[in-house]
mmCIF file of N, CA and C in Angstrom:
data_model
loop_
_atom_site.group_PDB
_atom_site.id
_atom_site.type_symbol
_atom_site.label_atom_id
_atom_site.label_comp_id
_atom_site.label_asym_id
_atom_site.label_seq_id
_atom_site.Cartn_x
_atom_site.Cartn_y
_atom_site.Cartn_z
ATOM 1 N N MET A 1 -22.082 46.587 160.759
ATOM 2 C CA MET A 1 -22.429 44.686 160.758
ATOM 3 C C MET A 1 -23.984 44.575 160.154
ATOM 4 N N SER A 2 -24.103 44.195 159.559
ATOM 5 C CA SER A 2 -25.010 42.909 159.314
ATOM 6 C C SER A 2 -25.759 41.232 159.790
ATOM 7 N N VAL A 3 -26.907 41.704 160.161
ATOM 8 C CA VAL A 3 -27.821 40.776 161.202
ATOM 9 C C VAL A 3 -28.169 39.808 159.788
ATOM 10 N N GLU A 4 -28.140 38.371 160.158
ATOM 11 C CA GLU A 4 -28.906 37.792 159.394
ATOM 12 C C GLU A 4 -29.965 37.206 159.751
ATOM 13 N N PRO A 5 -31.004 37.078 159.763
ATOM 14 C CA PRO A 5 -33.162 36.117 160.290
ATOM 15 C C PRO A 5 -32.985 35.728 160.341
ATOM 16 N N PRO A 6 -33.602 35.490 161.478
ATOM 17 C CA PRO A 6 -33.623 34.473 162.133
ATOM 18 C C PRO A 6 -34.369 33.735 161.321
ATOM 19 N N SER A 7 -34.052 31.739 161.853
ATOM 20 C CA SER A 7 -34.744 30.847 160.861
ATOM 21 C C SER A 7 -36.378 31.099 160.527
ATOM 22 N N GLY A 8 -36.825 30.797 159.749
ATOM 23 C CA GLY A 8 -37.903 31.485 158.762
ATOM 24 C C GLY A 8 -38.221 32.954 158.409
ATOM 25 N N ASP A 9 -37.173 33.703 158.865
ATOM 26 C CA ASP A 9 -37.288 34.674 158.724
ATOM 27 C C ASP A 9 -38.296 36.155 159.353
ATOM 28 N N ARG A 10 -38.333 35.203 160.834
ATOM 29 C CA ARG A 10 -39.133 35.999 161.458
ATOM 30 C C ARG A 10 -38.685 36.235 162.825
ATOM 31 N N LEU A 11 -38.690 37.479 163.392
ATOM 32 C CA LEU A 11 -37.674 37.910 164.432
ATOM 33 C C LEU A 11 -38.568 37.687 165.865
ATOM 34 N N ASN A 12 -37.508 37.369 166.302
ATOM 35 C CA ASN A 12 -37.858 36.879 167.873
ATOM 36 C C ASN A 12 -37.117 38.142 168.670
ATOM 37 N N HIS A 13 -37.759 37.632 170.535
ATOM 38 C CA HIS A 13 -36.777 39.148 171.104
ATOM 39 C C HIS A 13 -35.563 38.768 171.058
ATOM 40 N N THR A 14 -34.558 37.798 170.811
ATOM 41 C CA THR A 14 -33.351 37.811 170.788
ATOM 42 C C THR A 14 -32.844 37.921 170.077
ATOM 43 N N ALA A 15 -33.446 37.953 168.422
ATOM 44 C CA ALA A 15 -33.137 39.254 167.217
ATOM 45 C C ALA A 15 -33.255 40.144 166.917
ATOM 46 N N TRP A 16 -34.397 41.191 167.648
ATOM 47 C CA TRP A 16 -34.367 41.782 167.661
ATOM 48 C C TRP A 16 -33.488 42.824 168.607
ATOM 49 N N LEU A 17 -33.099 42.299 169.902
ATOM 50 C CA LEU A 17 -31.746 42.451 170.624
ATOM 51 C C LEU A 17 -30.742 42.151 169.456
ATOM 52 N N ALA A 18 -30.192 41.571 169.351
ATOM 53 C CA ALA A 18 -29.170 41.896 168.385
ATOM 54 C C ALA A 18 -29.116 42.002 167.422
ATOM 55 N N CYS A 19 -30.129 42.827 166.902
ATOM 56 C CA CYS A 19 -30.346 43.764 165.300
ATOM 57 C C CYS A 19 -29.978 44.899 166.092
ATOM 58 N N PHE A 20 -31.094 45.861 166.349
ATOM 59 C CA PHE A 20 -31.135 46.388 167.042
ATOM 60 C C PHE A 20 -30.180 47.868 166.154
ATOM 61 N N GLU A 21 -28.893 47.383 166.889
ATOM 62 C CA GLU A 21 -28.057 48.545 166.658
ATOM 63 C C GLU A 21 -27.311 48.718 164.766
ATOM 64 N N SER A 22 -28.098 47.094 164.707
ATOM 65 C CA SER A 22 -27.283 47.428 162.555
ATOM 66 C C SER A 22 -28.493 48.278 162.336
ATOM 67 N N LEU A 23 -29.817 48.702 163.230
ATOM 68 C CA LEU A 23 -30.974 48.599 162.621
ATOM 69 C C LEU A 23 -30.005 50.237 162.273
ATOM 70 N N GLY A 24 -29.702 50.980 163.356
ATOM 71 C CA GLY A 24 -29.276 52.501 162.922
ATOM 72 C C GLY A 24 -29.686 53.843 162.745
ATOM 73 N N LEU A 25 -30.340 53.236 163.873
ATOM 74 C CA LEU A 25 -31.660 54.430 164.342
ATOM 75 C C LEU A 25 -31.281 55.726 165.163
ATOM 76 N N GLY A 26 -31.591 56.164 165.254
ATOM 77 C CA GLY A 26 -31.046 57.869 165.253
ATOM 78 C C GLY A 26 -31.910 58.555 166.194
ATOM 79 N N GLY A 27 -31.860 59.048 167.419
ATOM 80 C CA GLY A 27 -32.072 60.575 167.787
ATOM 81 C C GLY A 27 -34.248 60.310 168.787
ATOM 82 N N LEU A 28 -34.590 60.532 168.673
ATOM 83 C CA LEU A 28 -36.000 60.478 169.299
ATOM 84 C C LEU A 28 -36.634 58.813 168.884
ATOM 85 N N THR A 29 -35.983 58.097 167.296
ATOM 86 C CA THR A 29 -36.383 57.226 167.177
ATOM 87 C C THR A 29 -35.922 56.215 167.797
ATOM 88 N N ARG A 30 -34.953 56.248 167.926
ATOM 89 C CA ARG A 30 -34.031 54.913 168.701
ATOM 90 C C ARG A 30 -34.539 55.557 170.146
ATOM 91 N N ASN A 31 -34.717 56.284 170.717
ATOM 92 C CA ASN A 31 -35.044 56.053 171.983
ATOM 93 C C ASN A 31 -36.316 55.447 171.987
ATOM 94 N N LEU A 32 -36.795 56.043 171.482
ATOM 95 C CA LEU A 32 -38.636 55.457 171.251
ATOM 96 C C LEU A 32 -38.218 53.645 171.192
ATOM 97 N N ALA A 33 -37.298 53.301 170.330
ATOM 98 C CA ALA A 33 -37.324 51.845 169.581
ATOM 99 C C ALA A 33 -36.573 51.129 170.353
ATOM 100 N N ALA A 34 -35.316 51.483 171.435
ATOM 101 C CA ALA A 34 -35.072 51.244 172.614
ATOM 102 C C ALA A 34 -35.591 50.796 173.579
ATOM 103 N N HIS A 35 -36.773 51.563 174.318
ATOM 104 C CA HIS A 35 -37.244 50.919 175.027
ATOM 105 C C HIS A 35 -38.453 50.292 174.631
ATOM 106 N N CYS A 36 -38.815 49.686 173.606
ATOM 107 C CA CYS A 36 -39.193 48.279 173.467
ATOM 108 C C CYS A 36 -38.569 46.960 173.776
ATOM 109 N N GLN A 37 -39.555 46.019 174.093
ATOM 110 C CA GLN A 37 -40.082 44.676 173.465
ATOM 111 C C GLN A 37 -40.481 44.538 172.221
ATOM 112 N N LEU A 38 -40.037 43.544 171.242
ATOM 113 C CA LEU A 38 -40.891 42.479 170.105
ATOM 114 C C LEU A 38 -41.545 41.688 170.824
ATOM 115 N N GLU A 39 -42.445 41.831 170.838
ATOM 116 C CA GLU A 39 -43.907 41.100 171.190
ATOM 117 C C GLU A 39 -44.318 39.636 169.911
ATOM 118 N N SER A 40 -44.213 40.671 168.951
ATOM 119 C CA SER A 40 -44.487 39.252 167.726
ATOM 120 C C SER A 40 -44.723 40.187 166.712
ATOM 121 N N ASP A 41 -43.860 39.005 165.214
ATOM 122 C CA ASP A 41 -43.877 38.835 164.572
ATOM 123 C C ASP A 41 -44.465 38.107 163.815
ATOM 124 N N ASP A 42 -45.060 38.692 162.791
ATOM 125 C CA ASP A 42 -46.184 37.323 162.015
ATOM 126 C C ASP A 42 -45.407 37.522 160.290
ATOM 127 N N GLY A 43 -44.115 38.144 160.158
ATOM 128 C CA GLY A 43 -43.600 38.029 158.706
ATOM 129 C C GLY A 43 -44.174 39.085 157.742
ATOM 130 N N ASP A 44 -45.359 40.044 158.393
ATOM 131 C CA ASP A 44 -45.247 40.905 157.055
ATOM 132 C C ASP A 44 -45.803 42.474 158.268
ATOM 133 N N VAL A 45 -45.740 42.186 159.647
ATOM 134 C CA VAL A 45 -46.313 43.348 161.051
ATOM 135 C C VAL A 45 -45.220 42.583 162.147
ATOM 136 N N ILE A 46 -44.809 44.043 162.546
ATOM 137 C CA ILE A 46 -43.797 43.164 164.050
ATOM 138 C C ILE A 46 -44.913 44.368 164.958
ATOM 139 N N VAL A 47 -45.125 43.524 166.267
ATOM 140 C CA VAL A 47 -45.702 44.488 167.092
ATOM 141 C C VAL A 47 -44.236 44.378 168.293
ATOM 142 N N LEU A 48 -44.346 45.704 168.643
ATOM 143 C CA LEU A 48 -43.081 46.689 169.731
ATOM 144 C C LEU A 48 -44.099 46.859 170.928
ATOM 145 N N LEU A 49 -43.770 46.101 171.929
ATOM 146 C CA LEU A 49 -44.382 46.439 173.364
ATOM 147 C C LEU A 49 -43.107 47.043 173.921
ATOM 148 N N LEU A 50 -44.513 48.467 174.235
ATOM 149 C CA LEU A 50 -43.870 49.927 174.377
ATOM 150 C C LEU A 50 -43.713 50.270 176.841
ATOM 151 N N ASP A 51 -43.245 50.716 176.591
ATOM 152 C CA ASP A 51 -43.615 51.177 178.151
ATOM 153 C C ASP A 51 -44.092 52.538 178.324
ATOM 154 N N PRO A 52 -44.864 51.913 179.165
ATOM 155 C CA PRO A 52 -46.445 52.535 179.142
ATOM 156 C C PRO A 52 -45.509 54.083 179.433
ATOM 157 N N SER A 53 -44.596 54.271 180.165
ATOM 158 C CA SER A 53 -43.713 55.490 180.353
ATOM 159 C C SER A 53 -42.968 56.703 179.265
ATOM 160 N N GLN A 54 -42.557 55.406 178.426
ATOM 161 C CA GLN A 54 -42.339 56.045 177.266
ATOM 162 C C GLN A 54 -43.439 56.790 176.385
ATOM 163 N N SER A 55 -44.351 56.304 176.177
ATOM 164 C CA SER A 55 -45.891 56.113 175.591
ATOM 165 C C SER A 55 -45.900 58.176 174.676
ATOM 166 N N ALA A 56 -45.695 58.082 175.826
ATOM 167 C CA ALA A 56 -45.842 59.713 175.187
ATOM 168 C C ALA A 56 -44.806 60.090 173.803
ATOM 169 N N MET A 57 -43.309 59.597 173.648
ATOM 170 C CA MET A 57 -43.086 60.107 172.291
ATOM 171 C C MET A 57 -43.892 59.033 171.303
ATOM 172 N N GLN A 58 -44.452 58.399 171.383
ATOM 173 C CA GLN A 58 -45.114 57.333 170.241
ATOM 174 C C GLN A 58 -45.459 58.273 168.992
ATOM 175 N N ALA A 59 -44.894 57.996 168.437
ATOM 176 C CA ALA A 59 -45.582 59.562 166.893
ATOM 177 C C ALA A 59 -45.434 58.309 165.470
ATOM 178 N N GLU A 60 -46.721 58.855 164.481
ATOM 179 C CA GLU A 60 -46.351 57.983 163.710
ATOM 180 C C GLU A 60 -44.708 57.892 162.586
ATOM 181 N N VAL A 61 -44.409 59.279 162.792
ATOM 182 C CA VAL A 61 -42.997 59.246 162.456
ATOM 183 C C VAL A 61 -41.985 57.821 161.942
ATOM 184 N N HIS A 62 -42.774 58.158 163.369
ATOM 185 C CA HIS A 62 -41.401 56.919 164.027
ATOM 186 C C HIS A 62 -41.216 55.658 163.165
ATOM 187 N N ASN A 63 -42.506 54.931 163.254
ATOM 188 C CA ASN A 63 -43.166 54.005 163.128
ATOM 189 C C ASN A 63 -42.347 53.835 161.164
ATOM 190 N N GLY A 64 -42.594 55.008 160.019
ATOM 191 C CA GLY A 64 -41.704 54.970 158.719
ATOM 192 C C GLY A 64 -40.580 54.567 158.990
ATOM 193 N N ARG A 65 -39.554 55.532 159.983
ATOM 194 C CA ARG A 65 -37.882 55.305 160.344
ATOM 195 C C ARG A 65 -37.903 54.260 160.440
ATOM 196 N N ILE A 66 -38.629 52.600 161.664
ATOM 197 C CA ILE A 66 -38.419 51.802 161.799
ATOM 198 C C ILE A 66 -39.062 50.896 160.980
ATOM 199 N N GLU A 67 -39.648 50.636 160.168
ATOM 200 C CA GLU A 67 -39.746 50.586 159.139
ATOM 201 C C GLU A 67 -38.957 50.549 158.037
ATOM 202 N N ARG A 68 -38.663 51.930 157.959
ATOM 203 C CA ARG A 68 -37.132 51.731 156.590
ATOM 204 C C ARG A 68 -36.012 51.029 157.121
ATOM 205 N N ALA A 69 -35.347 51.101 158.206
ATOM 206 C CA ALA A 69 -34.954 50.547 158.939
ATOM 207 C C ALA A 69 -34.146 48.828 158.623
ATOM 208 N N LEU A 70 -35.623 49.083 159.089
ATOM 209 C CA LEU A 70 -36.078 46.939 158.686
ATOM 210 C C LEU A 70 -35.706 46.120 157.281
ATOM 211 N N LYS A 71 -36.212 47.439 156.645
ATOM 212 C CA LYS A 71 -36.773 47.049 155.047
ATOM 213 C C LYS A 71 -34.756 46.859 154.692
ATOM 214 N N SER A 72 -34.392 48.373 155.547
ATOM 215 C CA SER A 72 -32.710 48.072 155.098
ATOM 216 C C SER A 72 -31.973 46.987 155.182
ATOM 217 N N ILE A 73 -32.473 46.236 156.709
ATOM 218 C CA ILE A 73 -31.509 44.912 156.761
ATOM 219 C C ILE A 73 -32.418 43.358 156.173
ATOM 220 N N GLY A 74 -33.297 44.211 155.011
ATOM 221 C CA GLY A 74 -33.603 43.119 154.463
ATOM 222 C C GLY A 74 -34.968 41.692 155.586
ATOM 223 N N MET A 75 -35.768 42.677 155.734
ATOM 224 C CA MET A 75 -37.038 42.582 156.937
ATOM 225 C C MET A 75 -38.001 42.953 156.625
ATOM 226 N N PRO A 76 -38.479 43.275 155.433
ATOM 227 C CA PRO A 76 -39.431 44.239 155.295
ATOM 228 C C PRO A 76 -40.515 44.313 155.937
ATOM 229 N N ARG A 77 -41.122 45.226 157.088
ATOM 230 C CA ARG A 77 -42.163 44.606 158.053
ATOM 231 C C ARG A 77 -42.825 45.790 158.123
ATOM 232 N N ARG A 78 -44.445 46.216 158.713
ATOM 233 C CA ARG A 78 -44.991 47.363 158.902
ATOM 234 C C ARG A 78 -44.754 47.352 160.612
ATOM 235 N N VAL A 79 -44.777 47.917 161.738
ATOM 236 C CA VAL A 79 -44.592 48.383 162.617
ATOM 237 C C VAL A 79 -45.362 48.786 163.649
ATOM 238 N N LYS A 80 -46.316 48.316 164.530
ATOM 239 C CA LYS A 80 -47.579 48.754 165.840
ATOM 240 C C LYS A 80 -46.613 48.898 166.947
ATOM 241 N N PHE A 81 -47.224 49.621 167.797
ATOM 242 C CA PHE A 81 -47.072 49.876 169.183
ATOM 243 C C PHE A 81 -48.244 49.245 170.001
ATOM 244 N N HIS A 82 -47.478 48.409 170.845
ATOM 245 C CA HIS A 82 -48.429 48.004 172.026
ATOM 246 C C HIS A 82 -48.049 48.822 173.505
ATOM 247 N N VAL A 83 -48.803 49.825 173.540
ATOM 248 C CA VAL A 83 -48.605 50.638 175.372
ATOM 249 C C VAL A 83 -48.756 48.919 176.307
ATOM 250 N N ALA A 84 -48.175 48.636 176.520
ATOM 251 C CA ALA A 84 -47.934 47.506 178.308
ATOM 252 C C ALA A 84 -47.609 47.361 178.807
ATOM 253 N N GLU A 85 -47.215 47.333 179.686
ATOM 254 C CA GLU A 85 -45.965 46.765 180.725
ATOM 255 C C GLU A 85 -45.935 45.764 180.581
ATOM 256 N N LEU A 86 -43.894 45.632 180.563
ATOM 257 C CA LEU A 86 -42.996 44.768 180.017
ATOM 258 C C LEU A 86 -43.036 43.572 180.788
ATOM 259 N N ASP A 87 -42.346 42.516 179.865
ATOM 260 C CA ASP A 87 -41.895 41.428 180.378
ATOM 261 C C ASP A 87 -41.151 41.599 181.335
ATOM 262 N N ALA A 88 -40.594 41.134 182.252
ATOM 263 C CA ALA A 88 -39.621 41.968 183.529
ATOM 264 C C ALA A 88 -38.499 40.748 183.024
ATOM 265 N N SER A 89 -38.956 39.160 182.558
ATOM 266 C CA SER A 89 -37.589 38.763 181.923
ATOM 267 C C SER A 89 -37.072 38.968 181.237
ATOM 268 N N LEU A 90 -37.362 39.945 180.454
ATOM 269 C CA LEU A 90 -36.897 40.730 179.054
ATOM 270 C C LEU A 90 -36.133 41.678 179.231
ATOM 271 N N GLU A 91 -35.198 42.137 178.485
ATOM 272 C CA GLU A 91 -34.419 43.548 178.350
ATOM 273 C C GLU A 91 -34.860 43.856 177.174
ATOM 274 N N THR A 92 -34.784 45.551 177.096
ATOM 275 C CA THR A 92 -35.223 46.190 176.182
ATOM 276 C C THR A 92 -33.880 46.626 176.330
ATOM 277 N N PRO A 93 -33.086 47.356 174.358
ATOM 278 C CA PRO A 93 -32.481 47.082 173.996
ATOM 279 C C PRO A 93 -31.518 47.911 174.720
ATOM 280 N N ARG A 94 -32.436 49.626 175.187
ATOM 281 C CA ARG A 94 -31.838 50.381 176.121
ATOM 282 C C ARG A 94 -31.446 49.248 177.592
ATOM 283 N N GLN A 95 -31.939 48.833 178.114
ATOM 284 C CA GLN A 95 -31.641 48.263 178.967
ATOM 285 C C GLN A 95 -30.917 47.247 178.758
ATOM 286 N N GLN A 96 -30.428 46.399 178.014
ATOM 287 C CA GLN A 96 -29.023 45.796 177.933
ATOM 288 C C GLN A 96 -27.846 46.799 177.311
ATOM 289 N N GLU A 97 -28.510 47.512 176.713
ATOM 290 C CA GLU A 97 -27.264 48.494 176.889
ATOM 291 C C GLU A 97 -26.696 49.049 178.261
ATOM 292 N N GLU A 98 -27.389 49.721 178.966
ATOM 293 C CA GLU A 98 -27.322 49.557 180.240
ATOM 294 C C GLU A 98 -25.998 48.646 180.982
ATOM 295 N N ARG A 99 -26.463 47.927 180.698
ATOM 296 C CA ARG A 99 -26.103 46.139 181.647
ATOM 297 C C ARG A 99 -24.560 46.355 180.798
ATOM 298 N N PHE A 100 -24.396 46.441 179.486
ATOM 299 C CA PHE A 100 -23.343 46.470 178.948
ATOM 300 C C PHE A 100 -22.173 47.176 179.741
ATOM 301 N N GLN A 101 -22.623 48.311 179.542
ATOM 302 C CA GLN A 101 -21.732 49.417 180.321
ATOM 303 C C GLN A 101 -21.915 49.480 181.734
ATOM 304 N N GLN A 102 -22.617 48.802 182.404
ATOM 305 C CA GLN A 102 -22.092 47.797 184.083
ATOM 306 C C GLN A 102 -20.875 47.446 183.826
ATOM 307 N N GLU A 103 -21.551 46.325 182.709
ATOM 308 C CA GLU A 103 -20.499 45.335 182.940
ATOM 309 C C GLU A 103 -18.902 46.068 182.442
ATOM 310 N N ARG A 104 -18.748 46.441 181.707
ATOM 311 C CA ARG A 104 -16.826 47.177 180.704
ATOM 312 C C ARG A 104 -16.622 47.782 182.243
ATOM 313 N N HIS A 105 -18.137 48.773 182.639
ATOM 314 C CA HIS A 105 -17.046 49.497 184.155
ATOM 315 C C HIS A 105 -16.937 48.846 184.809
ATOM 316 N N ALA A 106 -17.481 47.662 185.533
ATOM 317 C CA ALA A 106 -16.896 46.788 186.330
ATOM 318 C C ALA A 106 -15.018 46.273 186.296
ATOM 319 N N GLN A 107 -15.716 45.658 185.081
ATOM 320 C CA GLN A 107 -14.339 45.537 183.836
ATOM 321 C C GLN A 107 -12.886 45.979 184.725
ATOM 322 N N ALA A 108 -13.366 47.620 184.337
ATOM 323 C CA ALA A 108 -12.545 48.852 184.130
ATOM 324 C C ALA A 108 -11.621 48.619 185.853
ATOM 325 N N VAL A 109 -12.842 48.583 186.079
ATOM 326 C CA VAL A 109 -12.039 48.599 187.968
ATOM 327 C C VAL A 109 -11.416 47.843 188.261
ATOM 328 N N ASP A 110 -11.851 46.647 187.737
ATOM 329 C CA ASP A 110 -11.360 45.632 188.460
ATOM 330 C C ASP A 110 -10.097 45.295 187.482
ATOM 331 N N LEU A 111 -9.876 46.046 186.453
ATOM 332 C CA LEU A 111 -8.437 45.702 185.462
ATOM 333 C C LEU A 111 -7.296 46.800 186.379
ATOM 334 N N LEU A 112 -8.427 47.956 187.207
ATOM 335 C CA LEU A 112 -7.264 49.226 187.564
ATOM 336 C C LEU A 112 -6.518 48.261 188.581
ATOM 337 N N HIS A 113 -7.446 47.655 189.500
ATOM 338 C CA HIS A 113 -7.490 46.931 190.579
ATOM 339 C C HIS A 113 -6.349 46.346 190.902
ATOM 340 N N HIS A 114 -5.819 45.794 190.098
ATOM 341 C CA HIS A 114 -5.044 43.874 189.714
ATOM 342 C C HIS A 114 -4.247 45.303 188.632
ATOM 343 N N ASP A 115 -3.526 45.820 188.796
ATOM 344 C CA ASP A 115 -2.567 46.468 188.114
ATOM 345 C C ASP A 115 -1.289 46.874 188.800
ATOM 346 N N PRO A 116 -0.298 46.707 188.630
ATOM 347 C CA PRO A 116 0.501 46.374 189.851
ATOM 348 C C PRO A 116 0.866 47.632 189.878
ATOM 349 N N ASN A 117 0.805 48.749 188.636
ATOM 350 C CA ASN A 117 1.526 50.332 188.703
ATOM 351 C C ASN A 117 0.085 51.290 190.210
ATOM 352 N N ILE A 118 -0.769 50.666 189.278
ATOM 353 C CA ILE A 118 -1.588 51.268 190.440
ATOM 354 C C ILE A 118 -1.775 50.463 191.893
ATOM 355 N N GLN A 119 -0.907 49.258 192.375
ATOM 356 C CA GLN A 119 -0.510 49.182 193.229
ATOM 357 C C GLN A 119 0.471 49.856 194.300
ATOM 358 N N LYS A 120 1.545 49.529 193.466
ATOM 359 C CA LYS A 120 2.737 50.324 193.397
ATOM 360 C C LYS A 120 2.292 52.010 193.857
ATOM 361 N N LEU A 121 1.012 52.391 193.544
ATOM 362 C CA LEU A 121 1.372 54.255 193.980
ATOM 363 C C LEU A 121 0.177 54.200 195.129
ATOM 364 N N GLN A 122 -0.991 52.764 195.887
ATOM 365 C CA GLN A 122 -1.431 52.688 195.625
ATOM 366 C C GLN A 122 -0.325 53.090 198.016
ATOM 367 N N GLN A 123 0.362 51.755 197.961
ATOM 368 C CA GLN A 123 1.038 51.525 198.892
ATOM 369 C C GLN A 123 2.307 53.044 198.880
ATOM 370 N N ALA A 124 2.340 53.699 198.114
ATOM 371 C CA ALA A 124 3.684 54.168 198.393
ATOM 372 C C ALA A 124 2.964 55.333 199.221
ATOM 373 N N PHE A 125 1.663 55.819 198.240
ATOM 374 C CA PHE A 125 1.047 57.337 198.387
ATOM 375 C C PHE A 125 -0.131 56.998 199.259
ATOM 376 N N GLY A 126 -0.350 55.922 199.568
ATOM 377 C CA GLY A 126 -1.778 55.270 200.087
ATOM 378 C C GLY A 126 -3.049 55.549 199.344
ATOM 379 N N ALA A 127 -2.656 55.953 198.173
ATOM 380 C CA ALA A 127 -3.663 57.075 197.063
ATOM 381 C C ALA A 127 -4.943 55.653 197.203
ATOM 382 N N THR A 128 -6.074 56.126 196.332
ATOM 383 C CA THR A 128 -7.931 55.315 196.436
ATOM 384 C C THR A 128 -7.977 55.715 194.717
ATOM 385 N N LEU A 129 -8.102 54.295 194.468
ATOM 386 C CA LEU A 129 -9.126 54.676 193.339
ATOM 387 C C LEU A 129 -10.164 54.873 193.243
ATOM 388 N N ILE A 130 -11.029 56.312 192.775
ATOM 389 C CA ILE A 130 -12.258 56.203 192.964
ATOM 390 C C ILE A 130 -13.068 55.607 191.426
ATOM 391 N N GLU A 131 -13.863 54.690 192.241
ATOM 392 C CA GLU A 131 -14.031 54.014 190.976
ATOM 393 C C GLU A 131 -15.216 54.603 190.376
ATOM 394 N N SER A 132 -15.924 55.195 191.400
ATOM 395 C CA SER A 132 -17.035 56.260 190.503
ATOM 396 C C SER A 132 -16.549 57.188 188.731
ATOM 397 N N THR A 133 -15.294 57.448 189.078
ATOM 398 C CA THR A 133 -14.714 58.267 188.066
ATOM 399 C C THR A 133 -14.045 57.690 187.318
ATOM 400 N N VAL A 134 -13.639 56.121 187.245
ATOM 401 C CA VAL A 134 -13.372 54.989 186.269
ATOM 402 C C VAL A 134 -14.251 55.329 184.980
ATOM 403 N N LYS A 135 -13.430 55.025 183.911
ATOM 404 C CA LYS A 135 -14.140 55.594 182.734
ATOM 405 C C LYS A 135 -13.702 54.686 181.607
ATOM 406 N N PRO A 136 -14.521 52.895 181.294
ATOM 407 C CA PRO A 136 -14.267 52.655 179.904
ATOM 408 C C PRO A 136 -14.269 53.184 178.794
ATOM 409 N N THR A 137 -13.323 52.943 177.976
ATOM 410 C CA THR A 137 -13.628 53.269 176.411
ATOM 411 C C THR A 137 -14.803 52.886 175.977
ATOM 412 N N PRO A 138 -15.161 53.523 175.063
ATOM 413 C CA PRO A 138 -16.542 52.853 174.975
ATOM 414 C C PRO A 138 -16.240 53.024 173.539
ATOM 415 N N GLU A 139 -17.329 51.578 173.592
ATOM 416 C CA GLU A 139 -17.391 50.455 172.176
ATOM 417 C C GLU A 139 -18.133 51.279 170.998
ATOM 418 N N PRO A 140 -17.471 50.832 169.825
ATOM 419 C CA PRO A 140 -18.004 51.757 168.849
ATOM 420 C C PRO A 140 -19.386 51.362 168.642
ATOM 421 N N ARG A 141 -20.536 52.205 167.454
ATOM 422 C CA ARG A 141 -21.902 52.010 167.817
ATOM 423 C C ARG A 141 -21.539 51.132 166.373
ATOM 424 N N SER A 142 -22.347 49.783 165.687
ATOM 425 C CA SER A 142 -21.926 49.805 164.870
ATOM 426 C C SER A 142 -21.941 50.347 163.337
#
């Protein structure tokens, strides 16, 4: 998936969330970046606000990987991290992913509760749907 840079070729937090998957980050670098909010982008440097609970993961190698990933989507930038409390009104990519998973789970549970075959089993045998065992089909990563 390719994400077009926002107008003015600067990332804002919404664009950071939208392009995160297209960066193709993996492992510890992905984990580190997923716990960040975009603080600023001046066209040369992006500053990622890093949750203090994740600051032990910070290492220069991750900056380079994120910089290469940004360049690969047409947004060459240097990356700097600023460790500070996150803005509670904004999601990190990780929080967004968790919310999407919870929404998919709720939809899957709702579909099962309304499935006529499930309802027949419940009526005939007193079956109970154990919602915590419902596993929605994972969405493929971009």
